[in-house]
PDB file of C-alpha atoms in Angstrom:
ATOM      1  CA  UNK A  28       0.000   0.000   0.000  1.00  0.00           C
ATOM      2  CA  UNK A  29       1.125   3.415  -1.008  1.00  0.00           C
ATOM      3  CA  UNK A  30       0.695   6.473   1.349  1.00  0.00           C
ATOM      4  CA  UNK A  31       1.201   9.853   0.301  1.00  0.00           C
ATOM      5  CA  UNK A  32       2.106  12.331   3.156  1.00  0.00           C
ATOM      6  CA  UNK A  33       2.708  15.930   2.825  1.00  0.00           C
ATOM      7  CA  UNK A  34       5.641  17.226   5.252  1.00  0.00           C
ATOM      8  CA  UNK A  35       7.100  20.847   5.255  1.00  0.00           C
ATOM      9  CA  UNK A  36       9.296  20.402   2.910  1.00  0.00           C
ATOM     10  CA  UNK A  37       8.006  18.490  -0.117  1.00  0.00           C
ATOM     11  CA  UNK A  38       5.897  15.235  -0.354  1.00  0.00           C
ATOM     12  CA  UNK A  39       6.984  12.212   0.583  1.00  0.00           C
ATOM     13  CA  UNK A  40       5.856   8.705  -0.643  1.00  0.00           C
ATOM     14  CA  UNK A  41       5.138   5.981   2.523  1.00  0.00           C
ATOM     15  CA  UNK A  42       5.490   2.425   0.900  1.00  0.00           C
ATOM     16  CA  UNK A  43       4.006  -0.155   3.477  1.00  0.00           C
ATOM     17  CA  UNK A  44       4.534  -3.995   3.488  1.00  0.00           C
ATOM     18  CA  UNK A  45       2.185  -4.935   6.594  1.00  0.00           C
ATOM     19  CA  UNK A  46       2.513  -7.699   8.855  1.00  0.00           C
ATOM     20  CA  UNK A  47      -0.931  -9.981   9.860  1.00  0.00           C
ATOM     21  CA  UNK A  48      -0.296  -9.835  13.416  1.00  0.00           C
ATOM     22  CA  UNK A  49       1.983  -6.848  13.726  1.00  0.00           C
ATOM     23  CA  UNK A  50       3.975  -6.182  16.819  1.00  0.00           C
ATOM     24  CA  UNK A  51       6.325  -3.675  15.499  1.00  0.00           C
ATOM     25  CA  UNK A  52       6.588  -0.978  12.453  1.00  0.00           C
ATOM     26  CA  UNK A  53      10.004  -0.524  11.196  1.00  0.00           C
ATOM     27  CA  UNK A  54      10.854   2.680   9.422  1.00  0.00           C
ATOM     28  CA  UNK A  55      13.247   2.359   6.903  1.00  0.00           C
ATOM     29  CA  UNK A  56      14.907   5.334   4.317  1.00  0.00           C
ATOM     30  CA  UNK A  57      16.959   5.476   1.653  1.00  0.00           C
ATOM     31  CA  UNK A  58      20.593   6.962   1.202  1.00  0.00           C
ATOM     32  CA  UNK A  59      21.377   9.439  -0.731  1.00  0.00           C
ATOM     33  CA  UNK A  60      22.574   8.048  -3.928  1.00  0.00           C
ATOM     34  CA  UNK A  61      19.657   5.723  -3.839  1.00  0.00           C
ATOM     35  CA  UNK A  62      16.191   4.798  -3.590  1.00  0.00           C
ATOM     36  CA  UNK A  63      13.578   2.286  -1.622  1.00  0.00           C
ATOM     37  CA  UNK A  64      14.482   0.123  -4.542  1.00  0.00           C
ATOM     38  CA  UNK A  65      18.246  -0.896  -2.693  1.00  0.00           C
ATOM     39  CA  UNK A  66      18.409  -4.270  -2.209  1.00  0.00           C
ATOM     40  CA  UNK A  67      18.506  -4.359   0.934  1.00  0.00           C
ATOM     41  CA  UNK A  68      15.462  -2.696   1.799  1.00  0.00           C
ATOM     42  CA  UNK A  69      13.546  -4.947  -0.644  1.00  0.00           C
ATOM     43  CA  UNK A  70      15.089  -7.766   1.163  1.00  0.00           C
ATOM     44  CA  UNK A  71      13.799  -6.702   4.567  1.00  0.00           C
ATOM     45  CA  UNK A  72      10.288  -5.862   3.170  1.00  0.00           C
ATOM     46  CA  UNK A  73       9.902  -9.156   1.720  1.00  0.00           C
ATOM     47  CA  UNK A  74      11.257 -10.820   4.811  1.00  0.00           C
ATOM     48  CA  UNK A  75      10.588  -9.271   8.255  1.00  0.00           C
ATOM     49  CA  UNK A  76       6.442  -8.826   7.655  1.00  0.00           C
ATOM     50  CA  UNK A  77       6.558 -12.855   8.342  1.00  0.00           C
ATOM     51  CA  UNK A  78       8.323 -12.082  12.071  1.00  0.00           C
ATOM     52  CA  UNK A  79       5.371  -9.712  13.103  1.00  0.00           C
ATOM     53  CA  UNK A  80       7.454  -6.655  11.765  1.00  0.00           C
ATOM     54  CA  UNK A  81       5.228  -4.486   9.154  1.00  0.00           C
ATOM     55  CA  UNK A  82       7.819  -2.182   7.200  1.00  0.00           C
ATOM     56  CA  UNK A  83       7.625   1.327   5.664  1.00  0.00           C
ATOM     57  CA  UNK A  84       9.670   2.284   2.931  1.00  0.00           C
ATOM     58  CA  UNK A  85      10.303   6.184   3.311  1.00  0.00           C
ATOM     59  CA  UNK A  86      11.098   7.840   0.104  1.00  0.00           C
ATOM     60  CA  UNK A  87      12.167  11.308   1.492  1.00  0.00           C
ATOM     61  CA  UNK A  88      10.570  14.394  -0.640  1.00  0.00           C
ATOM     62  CA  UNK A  89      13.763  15.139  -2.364  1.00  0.00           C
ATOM     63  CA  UNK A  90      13.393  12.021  -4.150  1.00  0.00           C
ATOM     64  CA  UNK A  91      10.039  11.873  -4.259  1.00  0.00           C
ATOM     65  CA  UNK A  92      10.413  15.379  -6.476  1.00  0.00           C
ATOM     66  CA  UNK A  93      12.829  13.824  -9.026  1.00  0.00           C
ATOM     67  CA  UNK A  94      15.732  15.417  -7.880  1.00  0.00           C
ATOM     68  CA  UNK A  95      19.696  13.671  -7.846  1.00  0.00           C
ATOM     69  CA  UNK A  96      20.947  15.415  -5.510  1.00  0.00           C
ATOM     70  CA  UNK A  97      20.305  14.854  -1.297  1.00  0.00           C
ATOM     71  CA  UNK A  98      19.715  18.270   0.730  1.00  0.00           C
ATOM     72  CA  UNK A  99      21.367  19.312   3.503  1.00  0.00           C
ATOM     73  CA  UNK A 100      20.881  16.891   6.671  1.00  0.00           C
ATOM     74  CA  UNK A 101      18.453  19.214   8.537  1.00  0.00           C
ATOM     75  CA  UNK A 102      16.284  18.804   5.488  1.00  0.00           C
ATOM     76  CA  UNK A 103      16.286  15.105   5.454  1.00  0.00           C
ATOM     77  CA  UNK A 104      15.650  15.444   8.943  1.00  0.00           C
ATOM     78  CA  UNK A 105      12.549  17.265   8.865  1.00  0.00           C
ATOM     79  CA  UNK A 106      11.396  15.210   5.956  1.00  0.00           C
ATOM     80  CA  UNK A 107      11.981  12.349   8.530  1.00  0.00           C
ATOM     81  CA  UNK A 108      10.026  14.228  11.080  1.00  0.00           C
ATOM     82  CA  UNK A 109       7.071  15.115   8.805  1.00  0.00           C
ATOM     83  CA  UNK A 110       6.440  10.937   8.125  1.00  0.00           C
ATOM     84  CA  UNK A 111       6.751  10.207  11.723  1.00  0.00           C
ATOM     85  CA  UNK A 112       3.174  11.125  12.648  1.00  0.00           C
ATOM     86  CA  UNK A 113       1.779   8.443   9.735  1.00  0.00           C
ATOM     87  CA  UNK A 114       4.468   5.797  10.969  1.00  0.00           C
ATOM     88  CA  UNK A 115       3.331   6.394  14.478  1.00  0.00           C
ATOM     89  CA  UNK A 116       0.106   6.019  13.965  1.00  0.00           C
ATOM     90  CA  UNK A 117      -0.430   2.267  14.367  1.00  0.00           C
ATOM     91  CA  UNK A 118       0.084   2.499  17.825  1.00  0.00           C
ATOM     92  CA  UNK A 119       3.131  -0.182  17.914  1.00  0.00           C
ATOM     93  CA  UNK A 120       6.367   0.183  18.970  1.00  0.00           C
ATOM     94  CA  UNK A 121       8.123   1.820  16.038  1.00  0.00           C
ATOM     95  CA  UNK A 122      12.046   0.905  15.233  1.00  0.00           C
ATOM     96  CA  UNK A 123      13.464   3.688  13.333  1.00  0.00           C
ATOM     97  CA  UNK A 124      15.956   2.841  10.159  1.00  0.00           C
ATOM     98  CA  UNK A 125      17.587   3.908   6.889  1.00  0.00           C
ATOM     99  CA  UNK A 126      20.477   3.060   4.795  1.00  0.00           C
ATOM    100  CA  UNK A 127      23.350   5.183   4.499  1.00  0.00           C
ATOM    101  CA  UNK A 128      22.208   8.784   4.983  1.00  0.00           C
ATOM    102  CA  UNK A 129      19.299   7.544   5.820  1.00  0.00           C
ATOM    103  CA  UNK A 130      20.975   5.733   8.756  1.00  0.00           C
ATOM    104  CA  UNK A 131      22.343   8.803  10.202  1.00  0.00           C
ATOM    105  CA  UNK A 132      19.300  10.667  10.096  1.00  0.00           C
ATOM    106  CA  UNK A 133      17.356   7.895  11.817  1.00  0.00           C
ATOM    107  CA  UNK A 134      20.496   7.918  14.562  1.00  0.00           C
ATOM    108  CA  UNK A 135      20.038  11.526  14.868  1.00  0.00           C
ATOM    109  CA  UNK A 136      16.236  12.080  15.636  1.00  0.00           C
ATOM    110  CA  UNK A 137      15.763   8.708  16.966  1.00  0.00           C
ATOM    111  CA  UNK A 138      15.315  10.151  20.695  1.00  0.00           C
ATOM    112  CA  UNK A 139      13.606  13.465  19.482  1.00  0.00           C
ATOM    113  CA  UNK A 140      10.760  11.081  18.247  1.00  0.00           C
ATOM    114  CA  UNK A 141       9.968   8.691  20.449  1.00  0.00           C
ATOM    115  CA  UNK A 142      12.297   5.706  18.254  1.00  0.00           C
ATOM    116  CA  UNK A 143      12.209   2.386  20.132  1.00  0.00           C
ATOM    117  CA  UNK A 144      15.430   1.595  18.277  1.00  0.00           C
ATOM    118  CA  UNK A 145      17.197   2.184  15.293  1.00  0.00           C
ATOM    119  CA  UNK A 146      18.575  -0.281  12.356  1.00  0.00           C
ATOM    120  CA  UNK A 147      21.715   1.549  10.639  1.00  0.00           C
ATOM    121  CA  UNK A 148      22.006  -0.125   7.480  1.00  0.00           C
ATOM    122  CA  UNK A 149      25.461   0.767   5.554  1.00  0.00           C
ATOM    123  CA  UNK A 150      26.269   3.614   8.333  1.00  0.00           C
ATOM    124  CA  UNK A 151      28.745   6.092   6.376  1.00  0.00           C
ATOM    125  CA  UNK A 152      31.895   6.052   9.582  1.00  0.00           C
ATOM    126  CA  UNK A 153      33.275   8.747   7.263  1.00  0.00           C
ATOM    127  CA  UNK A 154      33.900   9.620   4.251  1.00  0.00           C
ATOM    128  CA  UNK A 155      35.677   7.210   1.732  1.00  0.00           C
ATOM    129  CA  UNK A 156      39.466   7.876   2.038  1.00  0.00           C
ATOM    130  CA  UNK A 157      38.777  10.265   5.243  1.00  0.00           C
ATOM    131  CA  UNK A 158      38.715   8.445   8.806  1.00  0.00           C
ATOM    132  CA  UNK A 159      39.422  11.676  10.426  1.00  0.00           C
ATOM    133  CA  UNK A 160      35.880  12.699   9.395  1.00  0.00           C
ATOM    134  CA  UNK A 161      34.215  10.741  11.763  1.00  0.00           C
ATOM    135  CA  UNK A 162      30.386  11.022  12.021  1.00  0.00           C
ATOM    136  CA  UNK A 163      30.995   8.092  14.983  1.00  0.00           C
ATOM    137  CA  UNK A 164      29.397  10.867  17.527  1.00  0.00           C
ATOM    138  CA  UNK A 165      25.711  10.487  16.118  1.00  0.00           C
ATOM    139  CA  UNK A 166      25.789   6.733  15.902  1.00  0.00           C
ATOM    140  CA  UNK A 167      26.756   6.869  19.420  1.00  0.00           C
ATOM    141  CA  UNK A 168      24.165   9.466  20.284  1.00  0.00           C
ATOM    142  CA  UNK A 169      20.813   7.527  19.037  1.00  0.00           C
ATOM    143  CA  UNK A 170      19.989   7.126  22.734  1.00  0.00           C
ATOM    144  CA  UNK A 171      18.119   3.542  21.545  1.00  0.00           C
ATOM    145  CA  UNK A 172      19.335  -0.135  21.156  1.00  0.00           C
ATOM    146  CA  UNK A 173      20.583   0.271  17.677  1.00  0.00           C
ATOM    147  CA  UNK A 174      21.792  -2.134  15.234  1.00  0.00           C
ATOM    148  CA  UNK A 175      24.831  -1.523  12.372  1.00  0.00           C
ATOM    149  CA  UNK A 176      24.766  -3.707   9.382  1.00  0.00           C
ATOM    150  CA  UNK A 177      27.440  -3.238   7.636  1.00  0.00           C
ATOM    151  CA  UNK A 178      29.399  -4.493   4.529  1.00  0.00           C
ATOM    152  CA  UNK A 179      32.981  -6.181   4.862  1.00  0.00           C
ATOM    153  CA  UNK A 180      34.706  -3.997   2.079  1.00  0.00           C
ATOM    154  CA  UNK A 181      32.249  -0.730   2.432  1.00  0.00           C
ATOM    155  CA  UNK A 182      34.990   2.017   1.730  1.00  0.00           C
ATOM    156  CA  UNK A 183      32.411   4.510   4.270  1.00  0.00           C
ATOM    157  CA  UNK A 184      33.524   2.139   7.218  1.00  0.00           C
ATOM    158  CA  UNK A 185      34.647  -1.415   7.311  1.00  0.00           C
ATOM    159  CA  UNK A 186      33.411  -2.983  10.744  1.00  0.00           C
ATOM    160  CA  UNK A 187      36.868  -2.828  12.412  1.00  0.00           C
ATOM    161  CA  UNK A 188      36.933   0.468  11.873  1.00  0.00           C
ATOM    162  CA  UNK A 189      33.756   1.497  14.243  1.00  0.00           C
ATOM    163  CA  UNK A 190      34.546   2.379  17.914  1.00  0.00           C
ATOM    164  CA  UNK A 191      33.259   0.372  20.949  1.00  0.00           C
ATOM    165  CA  UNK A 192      29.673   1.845  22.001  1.00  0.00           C
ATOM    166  CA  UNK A 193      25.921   0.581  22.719  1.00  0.00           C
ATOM    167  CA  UNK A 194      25.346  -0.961  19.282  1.00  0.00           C
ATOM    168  CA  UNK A 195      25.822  -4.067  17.877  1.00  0.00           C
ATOM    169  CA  UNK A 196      26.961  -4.861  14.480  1.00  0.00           C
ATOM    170  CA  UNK A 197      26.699  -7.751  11.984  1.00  0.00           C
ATOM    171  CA  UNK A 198      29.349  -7.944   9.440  1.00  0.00           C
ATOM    172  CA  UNK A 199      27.806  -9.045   5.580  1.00  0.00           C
ATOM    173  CA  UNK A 200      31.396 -10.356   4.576  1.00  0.00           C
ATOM    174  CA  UNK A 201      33.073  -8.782   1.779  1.00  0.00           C
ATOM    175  CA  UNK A 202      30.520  -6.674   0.433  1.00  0.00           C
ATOM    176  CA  UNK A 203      30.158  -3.297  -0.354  1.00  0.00           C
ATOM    177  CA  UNK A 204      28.532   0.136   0.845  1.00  0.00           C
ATOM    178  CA  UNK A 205      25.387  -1.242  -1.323  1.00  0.00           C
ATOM    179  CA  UNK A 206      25.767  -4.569   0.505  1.00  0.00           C
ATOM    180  CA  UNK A 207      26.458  -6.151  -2.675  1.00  0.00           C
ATOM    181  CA  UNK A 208      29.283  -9.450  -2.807  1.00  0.00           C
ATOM    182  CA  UNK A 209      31.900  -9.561  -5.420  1.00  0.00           C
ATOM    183  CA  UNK A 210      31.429 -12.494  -8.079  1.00  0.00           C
ATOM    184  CA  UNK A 211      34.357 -14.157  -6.386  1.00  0.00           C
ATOM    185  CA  UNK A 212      33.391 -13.553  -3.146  1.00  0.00           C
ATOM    186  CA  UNK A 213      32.669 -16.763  -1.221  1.00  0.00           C
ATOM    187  CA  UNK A 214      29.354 -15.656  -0.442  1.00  0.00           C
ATOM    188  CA  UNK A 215      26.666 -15.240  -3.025  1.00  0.00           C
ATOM    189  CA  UNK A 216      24.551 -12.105  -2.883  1.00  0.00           C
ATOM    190  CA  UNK A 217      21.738 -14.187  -1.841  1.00  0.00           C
ATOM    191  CA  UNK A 218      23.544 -15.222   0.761  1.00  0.00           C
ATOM    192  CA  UNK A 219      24.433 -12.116   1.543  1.00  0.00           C
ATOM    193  CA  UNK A 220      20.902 -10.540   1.890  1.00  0.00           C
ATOM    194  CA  UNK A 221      19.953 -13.867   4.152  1.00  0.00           C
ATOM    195  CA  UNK A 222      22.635 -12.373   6.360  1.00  0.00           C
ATOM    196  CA  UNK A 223      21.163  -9.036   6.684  1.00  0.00           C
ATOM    197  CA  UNK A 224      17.405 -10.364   6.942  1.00  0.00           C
ATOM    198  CA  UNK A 225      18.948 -13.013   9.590  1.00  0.00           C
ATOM    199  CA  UNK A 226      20.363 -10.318  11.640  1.00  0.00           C
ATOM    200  CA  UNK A 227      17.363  -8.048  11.511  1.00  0.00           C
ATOM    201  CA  UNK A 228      15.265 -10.846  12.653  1.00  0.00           C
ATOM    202  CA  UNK A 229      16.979 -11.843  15.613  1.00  0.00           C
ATOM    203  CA  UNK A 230      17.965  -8.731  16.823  1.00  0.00           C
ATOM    204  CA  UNK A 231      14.233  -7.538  16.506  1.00  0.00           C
ATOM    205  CA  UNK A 232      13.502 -10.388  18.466  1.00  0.00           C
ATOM    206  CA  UNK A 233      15.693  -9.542  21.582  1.00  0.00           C
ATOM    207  CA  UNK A 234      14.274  -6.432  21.557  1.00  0.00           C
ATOM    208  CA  UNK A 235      11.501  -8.261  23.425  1.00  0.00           C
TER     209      UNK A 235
END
């Protein structure tokens, strides 16, 4: 089902994949290179509906308008905040998520709105080449049990790189910042995605 909701900034487009007997929403956005169309948010919508988990895909306005180009992160913040209300509405715990940018805005408002917890998919550390330019501060700051999934070889962060803090990670081995697996890689990317969806599952599940 397909929700349109207006927000102060532009319209964005709700995509819902609901669970029967639904004990949690998750939230999930995009990056900013990207769209709901990543493979690992279709992975999670197909999946985590069967745990009791009814998912939202959030296509921020930006991208909802046709542009290439992410705004500034207090825009995709109050894009983020303008959904909230709809995603809230079910009255069920809500677990707040995204994928790359998406990830860090979900980190960053996660107390502000009430977030039970927050799934960082692909968290961008820093910038590729730049560990200095660590955004570690608002992964630490969500405030919420938060999971990191994160690729092997992503050049934003590789899992040995993040610091020691109230998260926990699962590692997707050797694949990328768009969780995708090399053709040699031991893993195929079906394989890959079952590791993501795995994680998901069971960490949503010791969230009680």
């Amino acid at each position: 089902m397909i929700e349109i909701v207006e927000t102060d900034i532009g319209t964005a487009r709700l995509t819902w994949h609901r669970a029967q007997d639904a004990r949690w929403v998750m939230a999930v956005s995009h990056g900013a290179g990207g769209g709901v169309e990543a493979r690992d948010l279709r992975a999670l919508a197909g999946v985590l509906p069967g745990h009791g988990v009814s998912v939202v895909l959030v296509e921020q306005p930006w991208r909802v308008a046709g542009k290439k180009v992410a705004p500034a992160p207090k825009t995709l913040d109050a894009g983020w905040r303008g959904v909230w209300p709809a995603v809230a509405g079910m009255g069920l715990p809500v677990i707040a998520g995204g994928r790359s940018a998406g990830a860090r805005v979900a980190c960053r408002t996660a107390t502000e709105l009430g977030a039970r917890a927050v799934l960082a998919l692909s968290f961008p550390l820093h910038p590729p080449g730049k560990p200095e330019k660590s955004r570690a501060d608002e992964l630490l700051g969500a405030g919420v049990p938060t999971l990191v999934v994160q690729g092997g070889n992503d050049p934003f962060g590789r899992p040995g790189e993040f610091p020691e803090g109230g998260f926990e990670l699962v590692e997707v081995p050797g694949a990328d910042h768009g969780l995708a697996v090399p053709k040699r890689s031991p893993l195929t990317q079906e394989e890959a995605l079952k590791t993501v969806t795995d994680g998901v599952v069971r960490w949503v599940a010791s969230l009680g």
